[in-house]
Amino acid sequence: MDVAEVLGRLRALADPARLEGMARYGIGGAETLGVTVAELRALAKELGRSHELAAGLWDSGVHEARILASLVEEPAAVTERQLDEWAAGLDSWDVCDQVCQNLVRHTPFAWSRALEWSARPEPFVKRAGFAVMAGLAVADERSDDDRFEPFLRAVAERADDHRPIVRKGASWALRQIGKRSPGLRARAVETARQLRAGGRGARWVGADALRELERRPAGT
């Protein structure tokens, strides 16, 4: 199935009645159709993996097509340049998070992109860095605690951001890291407490993370 055919399938699934509700949650981009993530996952399963199709879907600029691109892309075929180009084109928090969880965290470049993107000024790129951190904290079962230390330092240094989409991403990363083990929970709690003494954005991240970390034992 080529790009035009897939876009046709997406338009057939579209329900404009969903757009108002999506917009209330800040979901949408240049062209949004009103297709659910569940519908996108079902279509992706039917289509299978294709690097060429993913590229075409991303280039279409259609909101749901870009999420679908992250689902059909082949992680082994992705380059750092492609990831950086996709990150630069992000225009909605949900596409950002879907791309990071469906694709970026499964590539060999996940750890480096997480650190590099979280230092960038663009709001969706910076959020993407934190989203990849959160995804790795959940899904990477082989890494030891020490490998997450650079992420904790990055959150401590970069969480003071006035933009909600960024600081929510920083809190997400900090909370997920803290859930990996008792040792990381202690380090995450310490980081969150330090953030509470910082600027307005940092204080928000610290308080938000502590609400969960201080009541929920690591590993649960």
PDB file of C-alpha atoms in Angstrom:
ATOM      1  CA  MET A   1       0.000   0.000   0.000  1.00  0.00           C
ATOM      2  CA  ASP A   2       1.481   3.368  -0.997  1.00  0.00           C
ATOM      3  CA  VAL A   3       1.273   6.703   0.818  1.00  0.00           C
ATOM      4  CA  ALA A   4      -1.747   7.939  -1.139  1.00  0.00           C
ATOM      5  CA  GLU A   5      -3.676   4.760  -0.373  1.00  0.00           C
ATOM      6  CA  VAL A   6      -2.842   4.934   3.321  1.00  0.00           C
ATOM      7  CA  LEU A   7      -3.878   8.577   3.482  1.00  0.00           C
ATOM      8  CA  GLY A   8      -7.133   7.533   1.857  1.00  0.00           C
ATOM      9  CA  ARG A   9      -7.638   4.925   4.564  1.00  0.00           C
ATOM     10  CA  LEU A  10      -6.994   7.540   7.236  1.00  0.00           C
ATOM     11  CA  ARG A  11      -9.513   9.927   5.708  1.00  0.00           C
ATOM     12  CA  ALA A  12     -12.078   7.125   5.622  1.00  0.00           C
ATOM     13  CA  LEU A  13     -11.514   6.556   9.352  1.00  0.00           C
ATOM     14  CA  ALA A  14     -11.666  10.267  10.153  1.00  0.00           C
ATOM     15  CA  ASP A  15     -14.396  11.602  12.413  1.00  0.00           C
ATOM     16  CA  PRO A  16     -14.441  15.426  12.467  1.00  0.00           C
ATOM     17  CA  ALA A  17     -16.672  15.295  15.553  1.00  0.00           C
ATOM     18  CA  ARG A  18     -13.585  14.289  17.544  1.00  0.00           C
ATOM     19  CA  LEU A  19     -11.595  17.392  16.617  1.00  0.00           C
ATOM     20  CA  GLU A  20     -13.125  19.728  19.195  1.00  0.00           C
ATOM     21  CA  GLY A  21     -12.340  17.373  22.050  1.00  0.00           C
ATOM     22  CA  MET A  22      -8.815  16.816  20.756  1.00  0.00           C
ATOM     23  CA  ALA A  23      -8.226  20.549  20.558  1.00  0.00           C
ATOM     24  CA  ARG A  24      -9.280  20.986  24.191  1.00  0.00           C
ATOM     25  CA  TYR A  25      -6.356  18.753  25.144  1.00  0.00           C
ATOM     26  CA  GLY A  26      -3.916  20.539  22.877  1.00  0.00           C
ATOM     27  CA  ILE A  27      -3.941  17.720  20.332  1.00  0.00           C
ATOM     28  CA  GLY A  28      -3.653  18.657  16.703  1.00  0.00           C
ATOM     29  CA  GLY A  29      -1.377  20.132  14.082  1.00  0.00           C
ATOM     30  CA  ALA A  30      -1.494  21.652  10.630  1.00  0.00           C
ATOM     31  CA  GLU A  31      -4.002  19.040   9.401  1.00  0.00           C
ATOM     32  CA  THR A  32      -5.818  16.812  11.869  1.00  0.00           C
ATOM     33  CA  LEU A  33      -8.396  14.275  10.772  1.00  0.00           C
ATOM     34  CA  GLY A  34      -9.892  12.858  13.958  1.00  0.00           C
ATOM     35  CA  VAL A  35      -8.553   9.280  13.974  1.00  0.00           C
ATOM     36  CA  THR A  36      -7.948   7.529  17.299  1.00  0.00           C
ATOM     37  CA  VAL A  37      -4.640   5.998  18.344  1.00  0.00           C
ATOM     38  CA  ALA A  38      -6.363   2.619  18.634  1.00  0.00           C
ATOM     39  CA  GLU A  39      -7.426   2.884  14.986  1.00  0.00           C
ATOM     40  CA  LEU A  40      -3.909   3.918  14.005  1.00  0.00           C
ATOM     41  CA  ARG A  41      -2.402   0.916  15.818  1.00  0.00           C
ATOM     42  CA  ALA A  42      -4.806  -1.449  14.082  1.00  0.00           C
ATOM     43  CA  LEU A  43      -3.917   0.013  10.699  1.00  0.00           C
ATOM     44  CA  ALA A  44      -0.190  -0.146  11.490  1.00  0.00           C
ATOM     45  CA  LYS A  45      -0.525  -3.835  12.334  1.00  0.00           C
ATOM     46  CA  GLU A  46      -2.134  -4.423   8.955  1.00  0.00           C
ATOM     47  CA  LEU A  47       0.513  -2.429   7.080  1.00  0.00           C
ATOM     48  CA  GLY A  48       3.614  -3.858   8.750  1.00  0.00           C
ATOM     49  CA  ARG A  49       6.999  -2.153   8.852  1.00  0.00           C
ATOM     50  CA  SER A  50       8.212   0.017   5.979  1.00  0.00           C
ATOM     51  CA  HIS A  51      10.920   2.672   6.052  1.00  0.00           C
ATOM     52  CA  GLU A  52       9.762   4.094   2.728  1.00  0.00           C
ATOM     53  CA  LEU A  53       6.125   4.313   3.778  1.00  0.00           C
ATOM     54  CA  ALA A  54       7.051   5.913   7.087  1.00  0.00           C
ATOM     55  CA  ALA A  55       9.009   8.628   5.303  1.00  0.00           C
ATOM     56  CA  GLY A  56       6.107   9.404   3.002  1.00  0.00           C
ATOM     57  CA  LEU A  57       3.573   9.499   5.803  1.00  0.00           C
ATOM     58  CA  TRP A  58       5.758  11.845   7.826  1.00  0.00           C
ATOM     59  CA  ASP A  59       6.290  14.149   4.854  1.00  0.00           C
ATOM     60  CA  SER A  60       2.514  14.410   4.349  1.00  0.00           C
ATOM     61  CA  GLY A  61       2.306  16.617   7.442  1.00  0.00           C
ATOM     62  CA  VAL A  62      -1.026  15.055   8.434  1.00  0.00           C
ATOM     63  CA  HIS A  63      -1.247  14.717  12.210  1.00  0.00           C
ATOM     64  CA  GLU A  64      -2.409  11.123  12.339  1.00  0.00           C
ATOM     65  CA  ALA A  65      -0.172  10.115   9.437  1.00  0.00           C
ATOM     66  CA  ARG A  66       2.838  11.198  11.447  1.00  0.00           C
ATOM     67  CA  ILE A  67       1.792   9.055  14.398  1.00  0.00           C
ATOM     68  CA  LEU A  68       1.252   6.179  11.983  1.00  0.00           C
ATOM     69  CA  ALA A  69       4.739   6.804  10.555  1.00  0.00           C
ATOM     70  CA  SER A  70       6.215   6.197  14.009  1.00  0.00           C
ATOM     71  CA  LEU A  71       4.340   2.882  14.193  1.00  0.00           C
ATOM     72  CA  VAL A  72       5.393   1.506  10.782  1.00  0.00           C
ATOM     73  CA  GLU A  73       8.963   2.821  10.725  1.00  0.00           C
ATOM     74  CA  GLU A  74      11.795   0.290  10.975  1.00  0.00           C
ATOM     75  CA  PRO A  75      13.965   1.252  13.982  1.00  0.00           C
ATOM     76  CA  ALA A  76      17.032  -0.378  12.441  1.00  0.00           C
ATOM     77  CA  ALA A  77      16.706   1.792   9.310  1.00  0.00           C
ATOM     78  CA  VAL A  78      16.533   5.100  11.180  1.00  0.00           C
ATOM     79  CA  THR A  79      19.458   7.516  11.216  1.00  0.00           C
ATOM     80  CA  GLU A  80      20.337  10.229  13.700  1.00  0.00           C
ATOM     81  CA  ARG A  81      19.709  12.811  11.002  1.00  0.00           C
ATOM     82  CA  GLN A  82      16.198  11.489  10.431  1.00  0.00           C
ATOM     83  CA  LEU A  83      15.404  11.581  14.135  1.00  0.00           C
ATOM     84  CA  ASP A  84      16.631  15.157  14.385  1.00  0.00           C
ATOM     85  CA  GLU A  85      14.569  16.159  11.362  1.00  0.00           C
ATOM     86  CA  TRP A  86      11.447  14.519  12.774  1.00  0.00           C
ATOM     87  CA  ALA A  87      12.020  16.158  16.156  1.00  0.00           C
ATOM     88  CA  ALA A  88      12.353  19.563  14.496  1.00  0.00           C
ATOM     89  CA  GLY A  89       8.987  19.010  12.789  1.00  0.00           C
ATOM     90  CA  LEU A  90       7.024  18.179  15.947  1.00  0.00           C
ATOM     91  CA  ASP A  91       4.065  20.487  16.513  1.00  0.00           C
ATOM     92  CA  SER A  92       1.899  18.645  19.052  1.00  0.00           C
ATOM     93  CA  TRP A  93       2.656  16.970  22.362  1.00  0.00           C
ATOM     94  CA  ASP A  94       0.832  13.777  21.443  1.00  0.00           C
ATOM     95  CA  VAL A  95       2.803  13.283  18.217  1.00  0.00           C
ATOM     96  CA  CYS A  96       5.937  14.024  20.219  1.00  0.00           C
ATOM     97  CA  ASP A  97       5.162  11.376  22.814  1.00  0.00           C
ATOM     98  CA  GLN A  98       3.995   8.787  20.275  1.00  0.00           C
ATOM     99  CA  VAL A  99       7.129   9.186  18.158  1.00  0.00           C
ATOM    100  CA  CYS A 100       9.341   8.863  21.232  1.00  0.00           C
ATOM    101  CA  GLN A 101       7.587   5.796  22.643  1.00  0.00           C
ATOM    102  CA  ASN A 102       6.815   4.005  19.372  1.00  0.00           C
ATOM    103  CA  LEU A 103      10.123   4.640  17.671  1.00  0.00           C
ATOM    104  CA  VAL A 104      12.918   6.694  19.209  1.00  0.00           C
ATOM    105  CA  ARG A 105      13.394   4.645  22.381  1.00  0.00           C
ATOM    106  CA  HIS A 106      13.844   1.515  20.237  1.00  0.00           C
ATOM    107  CA  THR A 107      16.697   2.951  18.155  1.00  0.00           C
ATOM    108  CA  PRO A 108      20.434   2.811  18.944  1.00  0.00           C
ATOM    109  CA  PHE A 109      20.387   6.605  19.309  1.00  0.00           C
ATOM    110  CA  ALA A 110      17.816   6.855  22.100  1.00  0.00           C
ATOM    111  CA  TRP A 111      20.234   7.627  24.941  1.00  0.00           C
ATOM    112  CA  SER A 112      22.127  10.306  23.044  1.00  0.00           C
ATOM    113  CA  ARG A 113      18.985  11.918  21.629  1.00  0.00           C
ATOM    114  CA  ALA A 114      17.406  12.087  25.088  1.00  0.00           C
ATOM    115  CA  LEU A 115      20.312  14.117  26.438  1.00  0.00           C
ATOM    116  CA  GLU A 116      20.812  16.268  23.369  1.00  0.00           C
ATOM    117  CA  TRP A 117      17.159  17.104  22.804  1.00  0.00           C
ATOM    118  CA  SER A 118      16.473  17.925  26.462  1.00  0.00           C
ATOM    119  CA  ALA A 119      19.053  20.714  26.162  1.00  0.00           C
ATOM    120  CA  ARG A 120      17.402  22.276  23.123  1.00  0.00           C
ATOM    121  CA  PRO A 121      15.283  25.459  23.343  1.00  0.00           C
ATOM    122  CA  GLU A 122      12.432  24.360  21.052  1.00  0.00           C
ATOM    123  CA  PRO A 123       9.556  23.249  23.305  1.00  0.00           C
ATOM    124  CA  PHE A 124       8.592  20.035  21.504  1.00  0.00           C
ATOM    125  CA  VAL A 125      12.199  18.989  20.940  1.00  0.00           C
ATOM    126  CA  LYS A 126      12.986  19.561  24.607  1.00  0.00           C
ATOM    127  CA  ARG A 127       9.902  17.616  25.649  1.00  0.00           C
ATOM    128  CA  ALA A 128      10.961  14.833  23.290  1.00  0.00           C
ATOM    129  CA  GLY A 129      14.234  14.529  25.182  1.00  0.00           C
ATOM    130  CA  PHE A 130      12.401  14.039  28.452  1.00  0.00           C
ATOM    131  CA  ALA A 131       9.858  11.704  26.812  1.00  0.00           C
ATOM    132  CA  VAL A 132      12.650   9.436  25.585  1.00  0.00           C
ATOM    133  CA  MET A 133      14.118   9.392  29.107  1.00  0.00           C
ATOM    134  CA  ALA A 134      10.748   8.308  30.471  1.00  0.00           C
ATOM    135  CA  GLY A 135      10.396   5.636  27.812  1.00  0.00           C
ATOM    136  CA  LEU A 136      13.832   4.197  28.461  1.00  0.00           C
ATOM    137  CA  ALA A 137      13.180   4.166  32.208  1.00  0.00           C
ATOM    138  CA  VAL A 138      10.119   1.994  31.583  1.00  0.00           C
ATOM    139  CA  ALA A 139      11.312  -0.252  28.769  1.00  0.00           C
ATOM    140  CA  ASP A 140      15.079  -0.720  29.107  1.00  0.00           C
ATOM    141  CA  GLU A 141      15.388  -3.781  31.316  1.00  0.00           C
ATOM    142  CA  ARG A 142      19.131  -4.295  30.899  1.00  0.00           C
ATOM    143  CA  SER A 143      20.662  -0.987  31.983  1.00  0.00           C
ATOM    144  CA  ASP A 144      21.849  -0.545  35.554  1.00  0.00           C
ATOM    145  CA  ASP A 145      20.995   2.383  37.791  1.00  0.00           C
ATOM    146  CA  ASP A 146      24.181   4.294  37.056  1.00  0.00           C
ATOM    147  CA  ARG A 147      23.270   4.669  33.417  1.00  0.00           C
ATOM    148  CA  PHE A 148      20.356   6.890  34.431  1.00  0.00           C
ATOM    149  CA  GLU A 149      22.527   9.323  36.399  1.00  0.00           C
ATOM    150  CA  PRO A 150      23.060  11.619  33.369  1.00  0.00           C
ATOM    151  CA  PHE A 151      19.290  11.778  32.946  1.00  0.00           C
ATOM    152  CA  LEU A 152      18.817  12.823  36.567  1.00  0.00           C
ATOM    153  CA  ARG A 153      21.438  15.539  36.134  1.00  0.00           C
ATOM    154  CA  ALA A 154      19.768  16.705  32.932  1.00  0.00           C
ATOM    155  CA  VAL A 155      16.386  16.979  34.658  1.00  0.00           C
ATOM    156  CA  ALA A 156      17.967  18.878  37.543  1.00  0.00           C
ATOM    157  CA  GLU A 157      19.645  21.327  35.164  1.00  0.00           C
ATOM    158  CA  ARG A 158      16.905  21.728  32.548  1.00  0.00           C
ATOM    159  CA  ALA A 159      13.542  21.366  34.286  1.00  0.00           C
ATOM    160  CA  ASP A 160      13.183  25.065  35.129  1.00  0.00           C
ATOM    161  CA  ASP A 161      11.015  25.901  32.126  1.00  0.00           C
ATOM    162  CA  HIS A 162       7.885  28.048  32.126  1.00  0.00           C
ATOM    163  CA  ARG A 163       6.251  26.047  29.303  1.00  0.00           C
ATOM    164  CA  PRO A 164       3.808  23.414  30.596  1.00  0.00           C
ATOM    165  CA  ILE A 165       4.551  20.858  27.877  1.00  0.00           C
ATOM    166  CA  VAL A 166       8.238  20.950  28.811  1.00  0.00           C
ATOM    167  CA  ARG A 167       7.933  20.841  32.580  1.00  0.00           C
ATOM    168  CA  LYS A 168       5.341  18.055  32.386  1.00  0.00           C
ATOM    169  CA  GLY A 169       7.820  16.094  30.299  1.00  0.00           C
ATOM    170  CA  ALA A 170      10.560  16.692  32.877  1.00  0.00           C
ATOM    171  CA  SER A 171       8.301  15.461  35.683  1.00  0.00           C
ATOM    172  CA  TRP A 172       7.356  12.407  33.635  1.00  0.00           C
ATOM    173  CA  ALA A 173      11.014  11.524  33.131  1.00  0.00           C
ATOM    174  CA  LEU A 174      11.873  12.033  36.796  1.00  0.00           C
ATOM    175  CA  ARG A 175       8.925   9.952  38.030  1.00  0.00           C
ATOM    176  CA  GLN A 176       9.621   7.055  35.664  1.00  0.00           C
ATOM    177  CA  ILE A 177      13.312   6.971  36.560  1.00  0.00           C
ATOM    178  CA  GLY A 178      12.368   6.923  40.242  1.00  0.00           C
ATOM    179  CA  LYS A 179      10.144   3.883  39.737  1.00  0.00           C
ATOM    180  CA  ARG A 180      12.919   1.665  38.401  1.00  0.00           C
ATOM    181  CA  SER A 181      14.525   0.694  41.708  1.00  0.00           C
ATOM    182  CA  PRO A 182      14.843   1.736  45.359  1.00  0.00           C
ATOM    183  CA  GLY A 183      18.212   3.318  44.616  1.00  0.00           C
ATOM    184  CA  LEU A 184      16.902   5.411  41.743  1.00  0.00           C
ATOM    185  CA  ARG A 185      13.825   6.332  43.736  1.00  0.00           C
ATOM    186  CA  ALA A 186      16.078   7.817  46.434  1.00  0.00           C
ATOM    187  CA  ARG A 187      18.070   9.728  43.816  1.00  0.00           C
ATOM    188  CA  ALA A 188      14.931  10.943  42.059  1.00  0.00           C
ATOM    189  CA  VAL A 189      13.414  12.129  45.343  1.00  0.00           C
ATOM    190  CA  GLU A 190      16.629  13.994  46.140  1.00  0.00           C
ATOM    191  CA  THR A 191      16.558  15.611  42.681  1.00  0.00           C
ATOM    192  CA  ALA A 192      12.903  16.593  43.098  1.00  0.00           C
ATOM    193  CA  ARG A 193      13.597  18.179  46.478  1.00  0.00           C
ATOM    194  CA  GLN A 194      16.455  20.166  45.006  1.00  0.00           C
ATOM    195  CA  LEU A 195      14.183  21.367  42.213  1.00  0.00           C
ATOM    196  CA  ARG A 196      11.702  22.728  44.759  1.00  0.00           C
ATOM    197  CA  ALA A 197      14.335  25.271  45.735  1.00  0.00           C
ATOM    198  CA  GLY A 198      14.741  26.500  42.147  1.00  0.00           C
ATOM    199  CA  GLY A 199      12.781  28.719  39.795  1.00  0.00           C
ATOM    200  CA  ARG A 200       9.058  28.551  39.155  1.00  0.00           C
ATOM    201  CA  GLY A 201       9.239  25.783  36.555  1.00  0.00           C
ATOM    202  CA  ALA A 202      11.671  23.748  38.626  1.00  0.00           C
ATOM    203  CA  ARG A 203       9.482  24.068  41.710  1.00  0.00           C
ATOM    204  CA  TRP A 204       6.496  22.772  39.759  1.00  0.00           C
ATOM    205  CA  VAL A 205       8.446  19.747  38.485  1.00  0.00           C
ATOM    206  CA  GLY A 206       9.804  18.959  41.949  1.00  0.00           C
ATOM    207  CA  ALA A 207       6.417  19.162  43.615  1.00  0.00           C
ATOM    208  CA  ASP A 208       4.667  17.195  40.884  1.00  0.00           C
ATOM    209  CA  ALA A 209       7.240  14.394  40.972  1.00  0.00           C
ATOM    210  CA  LEU A 210       7.248  14.170  44.753  1.00  0.00           C
ATOM    211  CA  ARG A 211       3.497  13.700  44.900  1.00  0.00           C
ATOM    212  CA  GLU A 212       4.010  10.332  43.237  1.00  0.00           C
ATOM    213  CA  LEU A 213       7.512   9.348  44.343  1.00  0.00           C
ATOM    214  CA  GLU A 214       6.910   9.869  48.028  1.00  0.00           C
ATOM    215  CA  ARG A 215       3.789   7.713  48.120  1.00  0.00           C
ATOM    216  CA  ARG A 216       4.672   4.930  45.697  1.00  0.00           C
ATOM    217  CA  PRO A 217       7.464   2.420  46.368  1.00  0.00           C
ATOM    218  CA  ALA A 218       9.961   1.901  43.553  1.00  0.00           C
ATOM    219  CA  GLY A 219       9.216  -1.016  41.280  1.00  0.00           C
ATOM    220  CA  THR A 220       5.431  -0.788  41.666  1.00  0.00           C
TER     221      THR A 220
END
